[in-house]
Coordinates of C-alpha atoms in Angstrom, one line a residue:
M1 CA -7.6 8.4 2.1
L2 CA -5.5 9.3 -1.0
F3 CA -2.1 10.8 -0.8
N4 CA -3.2 13.4 -3.4
S5 CA -6.2 14.5 -1.5
P6 CA -6.7 17.5 0.9
E7 CA -7.9 15.1 3.6
F8 CA -4.5 13.4 3.6
A9 CA -2.6 16.7 3.8
I10 CA -4.6 17.5 7.0
F11 CA -4.2 14.0 8.4
L12 CA -0.4 14.1 7.7
L13 CA 0.0 17.4 9.5
V14 CA -1.9 16.4 12.6
V15 CA -0.1 13.0 12.8
F16 CA 3.3 14.6 12.3
L17 CA 2.7 17.2 15.1
L18 CA 1.4 14.6 17.5
Y19 CA 4.1 12.1 16.7
W20 CA 7.1 14.5 17.3
F21 CA 5.6 16.8 20.0
V22 CA 3.4 14.6 22.1
F23 CA 4.6 11.0 21.8
Q24 CA 8.4 11.3 21.1
R25 CA 9.6 10.7 24.6
N26 CA 8.0 7.3 25.0
L27 CA 8.9 4.7 22.3
K28 CA 6.1 2.3 23.0
A29 CA 3.5 5.2 23.1
Q30 CA 5.0 6.5 19.8
N31 CA 4.7 3.0 18.2
L32 CA 1.1 2.7 19.5
F33 CA 0.3 6.0 18.0
V34 CA 1.7 4.8 14.7
V35 CA -0.7 1.8 14.8
A36 CA -3.7 4.0 15.7
A37 CA -2.9 6.6 12.9
S38 CA -2.4 3.7 10.4
Y39 CA -5.7 2.1 11.4
I40 CA -7.5 5.4 11.0
F41 CA -5.8 5.9 7.7
Y42 CA -6.8 2.5 6.5
G43 CA -10.3 2.5 8.0
Y44 CA -11.1 5.7 6.1
W45 CA -11.9 3.5 3.1
D46 CA -13.9 0.9 5.0
W47 CA -13.5 0.3 8.8
R48 CA -14.7 -3.4 8.4
F49 CA -11.5 -4.4 6.7
L50 CA -9.5 -3.4 9.8
L51 CA -10.5 -6.8 11.1
L52 CA -8.6 -8.5 8.2
I53 CA -5.4 -6.6 8.7
A54 CA -5.6 -7.2 12.5
L55 CA -6.1 -10.9 11.9
T56 CA -3.2 -11.1 9.4
S57 CA -0.9 -9.2 11.9
L58 CA -2.0 -11.3 14.9
C59 CA -1.6 -14.7 13.1
S60 CA 1.8 -13.8 11.7
W61 CA 3.1 -12.4 15.0
G62 CA 1.9 -15.4 16.9
S63 CA 3.2 -17.9 14.4
G64 CA 6.7 -16.3 14.6
L65 CA 6.7 -16.9 18.4
L66 CA 5.5 -20.4 18.1
I67 CA 7.9 -21.2 15.3
A68 CA 10.8 -20.0 17.5
Q69 CA 9.5 -22.0 20.4
H70 CA 9.4 -25.2 18.4
R71 CA 12.2 -24.5 16.0
S72 CA 13.9 -27.9 16.1
R73 CA 10.6 -29.9 16.0
P74 CA 8.2 -30.8 13.2
A75 CA 5.6 -28.5 14.9
A76 CA 7.5 -25.5 13.6
R77 CA 6.9 -26.5 10.0
T78 CA 3.2 -27.2 10.7
I79 CA 2.7 -23.8 12.3
H80 CA 4.6 -22.1 9.4
I81 CA 2.5 -23.9 6.7
L82 CA -0.8 -23.1 8.6
N83 CA 0.1 -19.4 8.8
I84 CA 0.9 -19.2 5.1
A85 CA -2.3 -21.2 4.3
L86 CA -4.5 -18.9 6.4
N87 CA -3.1 -15.7 4.9
L88 CA -3.2 -16.9 1.3
T89 CA -6.8 -18.3 1.9
I90 CA -7.9 -14.8 3.0
L91 CA -6.2 -13.2 0.1
G92 CA -7.6 -15.8 -2.4
L93 CA -11.1 -15.6 -1.0
F94 CA -11.4 -11.8 -1.6
K95 CA -9.3 -11.6 -4.7
Y96 CA -9.6 -14.8 -6.7
Y97 CA -12.7 -16.8 -5.6
D98 CA -15.1 -15.2 -8.1
F99 CA -12.5 -15.6 -10.9
F100 CA -12.1 -19.4 -10.3
A101 CA -15.8 -19.8 -9.6
T102 CA -16.7 -18.2 -13.0
A103 CA -14.1 -20.4 -14.8
F104 CA -15.6 -23.5 -13.1
A105 CA -19.1 -22.4 -14.1
R106 CA -18.0 -21.9 -17.8
A107 CA -16.3 -25.3 -17.8
F108 CA -18.9 -27.4 -16.1
L109 CA -22.1 -25.5 -15.5
H110 CA -22.7 -23.9 -19.0
G111 CA -21.7 -20.5 -17.6
H112 CA -24.4 -20.5 -14.9
T113 CA -23.1 -18.7 -11.8
D114 CA -26.4 -18.3 -9.9
G115 CA -25.6 -18.6 -6.2
L116 CA -22.0 -19.4 -6.9
L117 CA -20.3 -16.0 -6.7
L118 CA -19.6 -14.0 -3.5
H119 CA -19.1 -10.5 -5.1
L120 CA -16.8 -9.6 -2.3
V121 CA -15.3 -6.1 -2.2
L122 CA -11.5 -6.3 -2.6
P123 CA -9.9 -4.7 0.4
V124 CA -7.4 -1.9 -0.5
G125 CA -3.8 -3.0 -0.3
I126 CA -4.5 -6.6 0.8
S127 CA -1.9 -8.1 -1.5
F128 CA 0.8 -5.7 -0.2
Y129 CA 0.3 -6.2 3.6
T130 CA -0.3 -9.9 3.2
F131 CA 3.0 -10.4 1.5
Q132 CA 4.7 -8.1 4.0
A133 CA 3.4 -10.2 6.9
L134 CA 4.3 -13.4 5.2
S135 CA 7.9 -12.4 4.6
Y136 CA 8.3 -12.0 8.4
S137 CA 7.1 -15.5 9.3
I138 CA 9.1 -17.0 6.5
D139 CA 12.3 -15.3 7.6
V140 CA 11.6 -16.4 11.2
Y141 CA 11.1 -20.0 10.0
R142 CA 14.3 -19.9 8.0
G143 CA 16.2 -18.6 11.0
K144 CA 17.1 -15.3 9.3
L145 CA 15.2 -13.2 11.9
E146 CA 14.5 -13.5 15.6
P147 CA 10.7 -13.0 16.3
T148 CA 9.6 -9.9 18.1
R149 CA 7.7 -10.3 21.3
D150 CA 6.5 -6.7 21.1
I151 CA 3.1 -7.0 19.5
I152 CA 2.8 -3.2 19.1
Q153 CA 6.0 -3.0 17.1
F154 CA 4.8 -5.8 14.9
F155 CA 1.3 -4.3 14.3
A156 CA 3.1 -1.0 13.4
F157 CA 5.3 -2.8 11.0
V158 CA 2.4 -4.5 9.1
S159 CA 0.1 -1.4 9.1
F160 CA 2.6 1.5 8.7
F161 CA 0.4 3.9 6.8
P162 CA 2.8 5.4 4.3
Q163 CA 3.4 2.1 2.5
L164 CA 0.3 0.2 3.7
V165 CA -1.9 0.2 0.6
A166 CA 0.6 0.1 -2.3
G167 CA 4.1 -0.6 -0.9
P168 CA 7.0 -0.8 -1.0
I169 CA 6.5 -4.3 0.4
E170 CA 8.9 -4.0 3.2
R171 CA 11.0 -6.8 4.8
A172 CA 10.9 -7.2 8.5
T173 CA 14.7 -7.3 8.5
N174 CA 14.7 -3.7 7.4
L175 CA 11.6 -2.0 8.8
L176 CA 10.8 -3.9 12.0
P177 CA 14.1 -3.0 13.8
Q178 CA 13.3 0.7 13.1
F179 CA 10.3 0.4 15.4
A180 CA 12.5 -1.1 18.1
R181 CA 14.8 1.9 18.5
P182 CA 14.1 5.6 19.3
R183 CA 13.7 7.9 16.4
H184 CA 15.0 11.5 16.4
F185 CA 13.8 14.3 14.1
D186 CA 16.4 15.1 11.5
Y187 CA 15.8 18.3 9.6
D188 CA 17.8 17.3 6.5
T189 CA 16.1 14.0 6.2
A190 CA 12.7 15.6 6.6
V191 CA 13.4 18.2 3.9
D192 CA 14.5 15.4 1.6
G193 CA 11.3 13.6 2.4
L194 CA 9.3 16.7 1.4
R195 CA 11.2 16.9 -1.9
Q196 CA 10.4 13.3 -2.6
I197 CA 6.7 13.8 -1.7
L198 CA 6.6 16.8 -4.1
W199 CA 8.1 14.8 -6.9
G200 CA 5.7 11.9 -6.3
L201 CA 2.8 14.3 -6.3
F202 CA 3.9 15.9 -9.6
K203 CA 4.2 12.5 -11.2
K204 CA 0.8 11.4 -10.0
I205 CA -1.2 14.6 -10.6
A206 CA 0.5 16.2 -13.6
V207 CA 1.8 13.1 -15.4
A208 CA -0.3 10.1 -14.5
D209 CA -3.7 11.8 -14.2
T210 CA -3.3 13.9 -17.3
C211 CA -2.2 10.9 -19.3
G212 CA -5.1 8.9 -17.9
L213 CA -7.6 11.3 -19.4
F214 CA -6.3 10.6 -22.9
V215 CA -5.8 6.9 -22.3
D216 CA -9.2 6.2 -20.9
R217 CA -10.9 8.1 -23.7
I218 CA -9.0 6.2 -26.4
Y219 CA -9.4 2.8 -24.8
S220 CA -13.1 3.3 -24.5
T221 CA -13.4 3.9 -28.3
Y222 CA -10.3 2.0 -29.5
Q223 CA -12.2 0.2 -32.3
T224 CA -12.9 3.5 -34.1
Q225 CA -9.4 5.1 -33.6
S226 CA -6.5 5.3 -36.0
G227 CA -3.4 3.2 -35.5
L228 CA -1.4 6.3 -34.6
T229 CA -3.8 7.3 -32.0
L230 CA -3.7 3.8 -30.5
I231 CA 0.1 4.1 -30.4
F232 CA -0.1 7.4 -28.6
A233 CA -2.5 5.9 -26.0
A234 CA -0.2 2.9 -25.5
V235 CA 2.8 5.0 -24.9
L236 CA 0.9 7.4 -22.6
F237 CA -0.3 4.4 -20.6
A238 CA 3.3 3.2 -20.2
F239 CA 4.1 6.6 -18.7
Q240 CA 0.8 6.8 -16.8
I241 CA 1.3 3.5 -14.9
Y242 CA 5.0 4.3 -14.2
A243 CA 4.2 7.9 -12.9
D244 CA 1.2 6.7 -11.0
F245 CA 2.9 3.8 -9.2
S246 CA 6.4 5.2 -8.8
G247 CA 4.7 8.5 -7.7
Y248 CA 3.0 6.7 -4.9
S249 CA 6.2 5.0 -3.9
D250 CA 8.0 8.4 -3.8
M251 CA 5.3 9.8 -1.6
A252 CA 5.4 6.7 0.7
I253 CA 9.1 6.8 1.1
G254 CA 9.1 10.6 1.5
T255 CA 6.4 10.5 4.1
A256 CA 8.2 7.7 6.0
K257 CA 11.3 10.0 6.2
L258 CA 9.2 12.7 7.9
F259 CA 8.8 10.2 10.8
G260 CA 12.3 9.0 10.9
F261 CA 12.0 5.8 8.8
Q262 CA 13.9 4.6 5.8
L263 CA 11.9 2.5 3.3
M264 CA 13.5 0.5 0.5
R265 CA 13.6 2.0 -3.0
N266 CA 10.8 0.6 -5.2
F267 CA 11.6 2.1 -8.6
N268 CA 15.0 2.9 -10.1
N269 CA 14.3 4.5 -13.5
P270 CA 13.0 1.4 -15.3
Y271 CA 12.5 3.1 -18.6
F272 CA 16.2 3.7 -18.8
S273 CA 16.8 0.0 -19.0
R274 CA 18.8 -1.7 -21.8
D275 CA 17.0 -5.1 -21.7
I276 CA 14.0 -6.7 -20.0
A277 CA 16.1 -8.2 -17.3
E278 CA 17.4 -4.8 -16.3
F279 CA 13.8 -3.5 -16.5
W280 CA 12.6 -6.0 -13.9
R281 CA 15.5 -5.2 -11.6
R282 CA 14.3 -1.6 -11.7
W283 CA 10.5 -2.0 -11.7
H284 CA 8.5 -2.6 -8.5
I285 CA 11.7 -3.7 -6.9
S286 CA 10.1 -4.8 -3.6
L287 CA 7.7 -7.2 -5.3
T288 CA 10.3 -8.5 -7.8
T289 CA 12.8 -9.3 -5.0
W290 CA 10.0 -10.8 -2.9
F291 CA 9.2 -13.4 -5.6
R292 CA 12.9 -13.9 -6.2
D293 CA 13.7 -14.7 -2.5
Y294 CA 10.5 -16.5 -1.5
L295 CA 9.6 -18.4 -4.7
Y296 CA 12.2 -18.4 -7.4
I297 CA 15.3 -19.3 -5.3
P298 CA 13.4 -22.0 -3.3
L299 CA 12.5 -23.6 -6.7
G300 CA 16.2 -23.8 -7.5
G301 CA 16.6 -20.4 -9.2
S302 CA 19.0 -20.5 -12.1
R303 CA 21.3 -23.2 -10.5
V304 CA 19.3 -26.0 -12.1
S305 CA 18.9 -27.6 -15.5
K306 CA 17.8 -25.4 -18.4
G307 CA 14.5 -27.1 -18.4
K308 CA 13.9 -26.2 -14.8
I309 CA 15.1 -22.7 -15.5
V310 CA 12.4 -22.4 -18.1
R311 CA 9.9 -23.8 -15.6
N312 CA 11.0 -21.5 -12.8
T313 CA 11.0 -18.4 -15.0
F314 CA 7.4 -19.1 -16.2
I315 CA 6.2 -19.8 -12.6
I316 CA 7.7 -16.5 -11.3
F317 CA 6.2 -14.4 -14.1
L318 CA 2.9 -16.1 -14.2
V319 CA 2.5 -15.8 -10.4
S320 CA 3.7 -12.2 -10.6
G321 CA 1.1 -11.5 -13.2
F322 CA -1.7 -13.2 -11.3
W323 CA -0.7 -11.3 -8.2
H324 CA -1.9 -8.1 -10.0
G325 CA -5.5 -9.4 -10.3
A326 CA -7.9 -12.1 -11.2
N327 CA -7.9 -11.6 -15.0
W328 CA -6.5 -13.6 -17.9
T329 CA -4.8 -10.5 -19.2
Y330 CA -2.5 -10.4 -16.2
L331 CA -1.5 -14.0 -16.8
A332 CA -0.9 -13.2 -20.4
W333 CA 1.2 -10.2 -19.5
G334 CA 3.2 -12.4 -17.2
A335 CA 3.7 -15.0 -19.9
Y336 CA 4.7 -12.4 -22.4
H337 CA 7.5 -11.1 -20.1
A338 CA 8.6 -14.6 -19.3
L339 CA 9.1 -15.2 -23.1
L340 CA 11.1 -11.9 -23.3
F341 CA 13.2 -12.9 -20.2
L342 CA 14.0 -16.5 -21.2
P343 CA 16.6 -15.8 -23.9
L344 CA 18.5 -13.6 -21.5
I345 CA 18.6 -16.0 -18.6
L346 CA 19.3 -19.1 -20.8
S347 CA 22.3 -17.3 -22.4
G348 CA 23.6 -15.9 -19.1
R349 CA 23.0 -12.3 -20.2
N350 CA 20.3 -11.5 -17.7
R351 CA 22.8 -9.6 -15.5
K352 CA 24.7 -7.9 -18.2
H353 CA 23.5 -4.4 -17.3
T354 CA 23.8 -3.9 -13.6
D355 CA 25.0 -0.3 -13.5
N356 CA 23.2 2.9 -14.5
I357 CA 23.1 3.7 -18.2
A358 CA 25.6 6.3 -19.5
K359 CA 27.6 6.1 -16.4
G360 CA 30.0 9.1 -16.2
R361 CA 28.5 10.6 -19.4
F362 CA 25.7 13.1 -19.9
L363 CA 24.1 11.3 -22.9
P364 CA 23.9 7.6 -23.8
R365 CA 25.8 6.1 -26.7
W366 CA 23.7 5.3 -29.8
K367 CA 23.8 1.6 -29.0
E368 CA 22.5 2.3 -25.5
F369 CA 19.8 4.6 -26.8
A370 CA 18.7 1.9 -29.2
Q371 CA 18.7 -0.7 -26.5
M372 CA 16.7 1.6 -24.2
S373 CA 14.2 2.3 -27.0
V374 CA 13.7 -1.4 -27.8
T375 CA 13.2 -2.3 -24.2
F376 CA 10.6 0.5 -23.8
L377 CA 8.8 -0.7 -26.9
L378 CA 8.6 -4.2 -25.6
A379 CA 7.4 -3.1 -22.2
T380 CA 4.8 -0.9 -23.9
I381 CA 3.4 -3.8 -25.9
G382 CA 3.1 -5.6 -22.6
W383 CA 1.2 -2.7 -21.1
I384 CA -1.4 -3.0 -23.9
I385 CA -2.2 -6.5 -22.6
F386 CA -2.1 -5.3 -19.0
R387 CA -4.4 -2.3 -19.6
S388 CA -7.0 -4.3 -21.7
S389 CA -10.2 -5.5 -20.1
N390 CA -9.8 -9.0 -21.6
I391 CA -7.7 -11.0 -24.0
T392 CA -10.0 -10.2 -26.9
Q393 CA -9.6 -6.4 -26.4
A394 CA -5.8 -6.8 -26.1
W395 CA -5.6 -8.7 -29.4
E396 CA -8.0 -6.3 -31.2
Y397 CA -6.0 -3.3 -30.0
I398 CA -2.7 -4.7 -31.2
T399 CA -4.1 -5.8 -34.6
L400 CA -5.5 -2.3 -35.1
L401 CA -2.1 -0.6 -34.7
P402 CA -1.4 -0.6 -38.4
H403 CA -4.8 1.0 -39.1
R404 CA -4.6 4.2 -41.1
G405 CA -6.4 7.5 -40.3
A406 CA -6.0 10.9 -38.8
P407 CA -4.6 10.8 -35.3
D408 CA -6.7 12.1 -32.4
T409 CA -4.4 14.6 -30.6
N410 CA -7.0 16.3 -28.4
G411 CA -5.4 16.7 -24.9
L412 CA -2.1 15.1 -26.0
L413 CA 0.1 18.2 -25.7
P414 CA -0.1 18.6 -21.9
S415 CA 0.8 15.0 -21.4
I416 CA 3.8 15.2 -23.6
L417 CA 5.0 18.4 -21.8
F418 CA 4.7 16.8 -18.3
I419 CA 6.3 13.5 -19.5
A420 CA 9.2 15.5 -20.9
I421 CA 9.7 17.3 -17.6
M422 CA 9.6 14.0 -15.7
I423 CA 12.0 12.2 -18.1
I424 CA 14.6 15.0 -18.2
T425 CA 14.5 15.5 -14.5
E426 CA 14.9 11.8 -13.7
W427 CA 17.6 11.4 -16.4
L428 CA 19.6 14.2 -14.9
N429 CA 19.3 12.6 -11.4
R430 CA 19.4 9.0 -12.5
N431 CA 22.4 8.4 -10.2
R432 CA 20.7 9.9 -7.2
R433 CA 18.2 8.6 -4.7
H434 CA 15.1 10.0 -6.4
G435 CA 14.1 12.4 -9.2
L436 CA 14.0 15.5 -7.0
D437 CA 17.2 14.7 -5.1
I438 CA 18.8 18.1 -5.9
E439 CA 20.3 19.2 -2.7
H440 CA 23.7 19.3 -4.5
I441 CA 22.5 22.4 -6.4
Q442 CA 24.0 25.4 -4.6
S443 CA 21.6 28.0 -6.1
H444 CA 18.5 28.4 -3.9
V445 CA 16.9 30.5 -6.8
I446 CA 17.2 27.6 -9.2
K447 CA 15.9 25.0 -6.7
F448 CA 12.9 27.0 -5.5
T449 CA 12.0 28.1 -9.0
F450 CA 11.8 24.5 -10.0
Y451 CA 9.8 23.6 -6.8
Y452 CA 7.3 26.3 -7.5
T453 CA 7.1 25.4 -11.2
L454 CA 6.1 21.9 -10.3
I455 CA 3.5 23.1 -7.8
I456 CA 2.0 25.5 -10.3
L457 CA 1.8 22.8 -13.0
M458 CA 0.1 20.5 -10.5
F459 CA -2.5 23.1 -9.6
L460 CA -3.2 23.8 -13.3
S461 CA -3.7 20.1 -14.1
Y462 CA -5.5 19.0 -10.9
N463 CA -8.9 17.5 -11.6
G464 CA -9.6 16.0 -8.2
A465 CA -8.0 13.2 -6.2
D466 CA -7.9 10.3 -8.6
S467 CA -7.3 6.9 -7.1
F468 CA -4.0 5.1 -7.7
I469 CA -3.9 2.3 -10.3
Y470 CA -2.3 -0.2 -7.9
F471 CA -4.9 0.3 -5.2
Q472 CA -7.0 -2.3 -7.1
F473 CA -4.2 -4.9 -6.7

């Protein structure tokens, strides 16, 4: 069930009414209803995969209790490791088995894969809910969180439908306690949630899907296109993947607000960054901080020798790349960003820019604009690798960029218009919670004119409910 589909609009309305008008008085019943609604939402794709999310939830919940029971004994570590191994085995089987089996066949069996591949369908959102469940058990093992004995609360935490299939990857320390206390409907929070949903829908439908039409057409014929056309497609994909993924996050966070929940921010205007380190603090924040807290810091982080800093940096980016899928392009994309990140962290400049750009000013200084432009260019080159089907295509695409010829601009103008609206809006609200956080504007005429303009543009550009890019991860 896609956020940008009519089916979800009906589903959301029904769940909202039942949640607040039927189940509000009993917290346990309300949480149980959240679990039921979330399983219906997820099962809409394929009900068979509900067994996987239930198994992940049950094992992580049970391991938390057992770890707490044996906290001072070696058994706690054994239980902890077994739970991690089980969850990662399930993830690896569905997501990576065929990749490694194919690589093995090419290395030792002359490429013959007969009877070797499983051809399993990748469950939607498995990387997201697996990491969310793992963060709970890890925090319990570290003593940062007391395990919950309420299995309904925990199942609701893992399966919460707004962020189930593409994040944000929530921490139990933030989301789980919200299921333990009564929620009360707040009109202002709900209205802000609707604004954020509208902004996410605009980014997905008007920006991402419109850009996608041009990008898909050019990538399918890239060998015959001019260099300028390839540049257009690369830039449009950079905005497509941002609008697509951050649009989903906006809709997830906005939807959660309708039910009285506060999810973490997942994007903070990454294309307004002044270097790659700042870009990664602003892009897919929930995943970046997950790897930082559960992989990078346990490896020693930056408080080790420079050689180990290089090692840790490559590990974190390669694993992050591989998390996106079983393809060499994702590993290459991770390695590319590791190379960009290393000079900053080795020189101690990786946290040079921690505030918003042009703070207290309407426009950036020329130096800031140049830094922002270079960072966007470097990120866009990385997106070429990310978008390509294989390493060969990525290399050919990049080498064809200087190729002369007349540019193909068919369908380009609407994308540029929608991107401009998105950039200007988010620039004006870069210091606020989301792009459409405009409650500070006093004029209702201005606000509602803008709302209806976005809605009209969405209807004019709507071509059906296209899937989100990150659903495949």
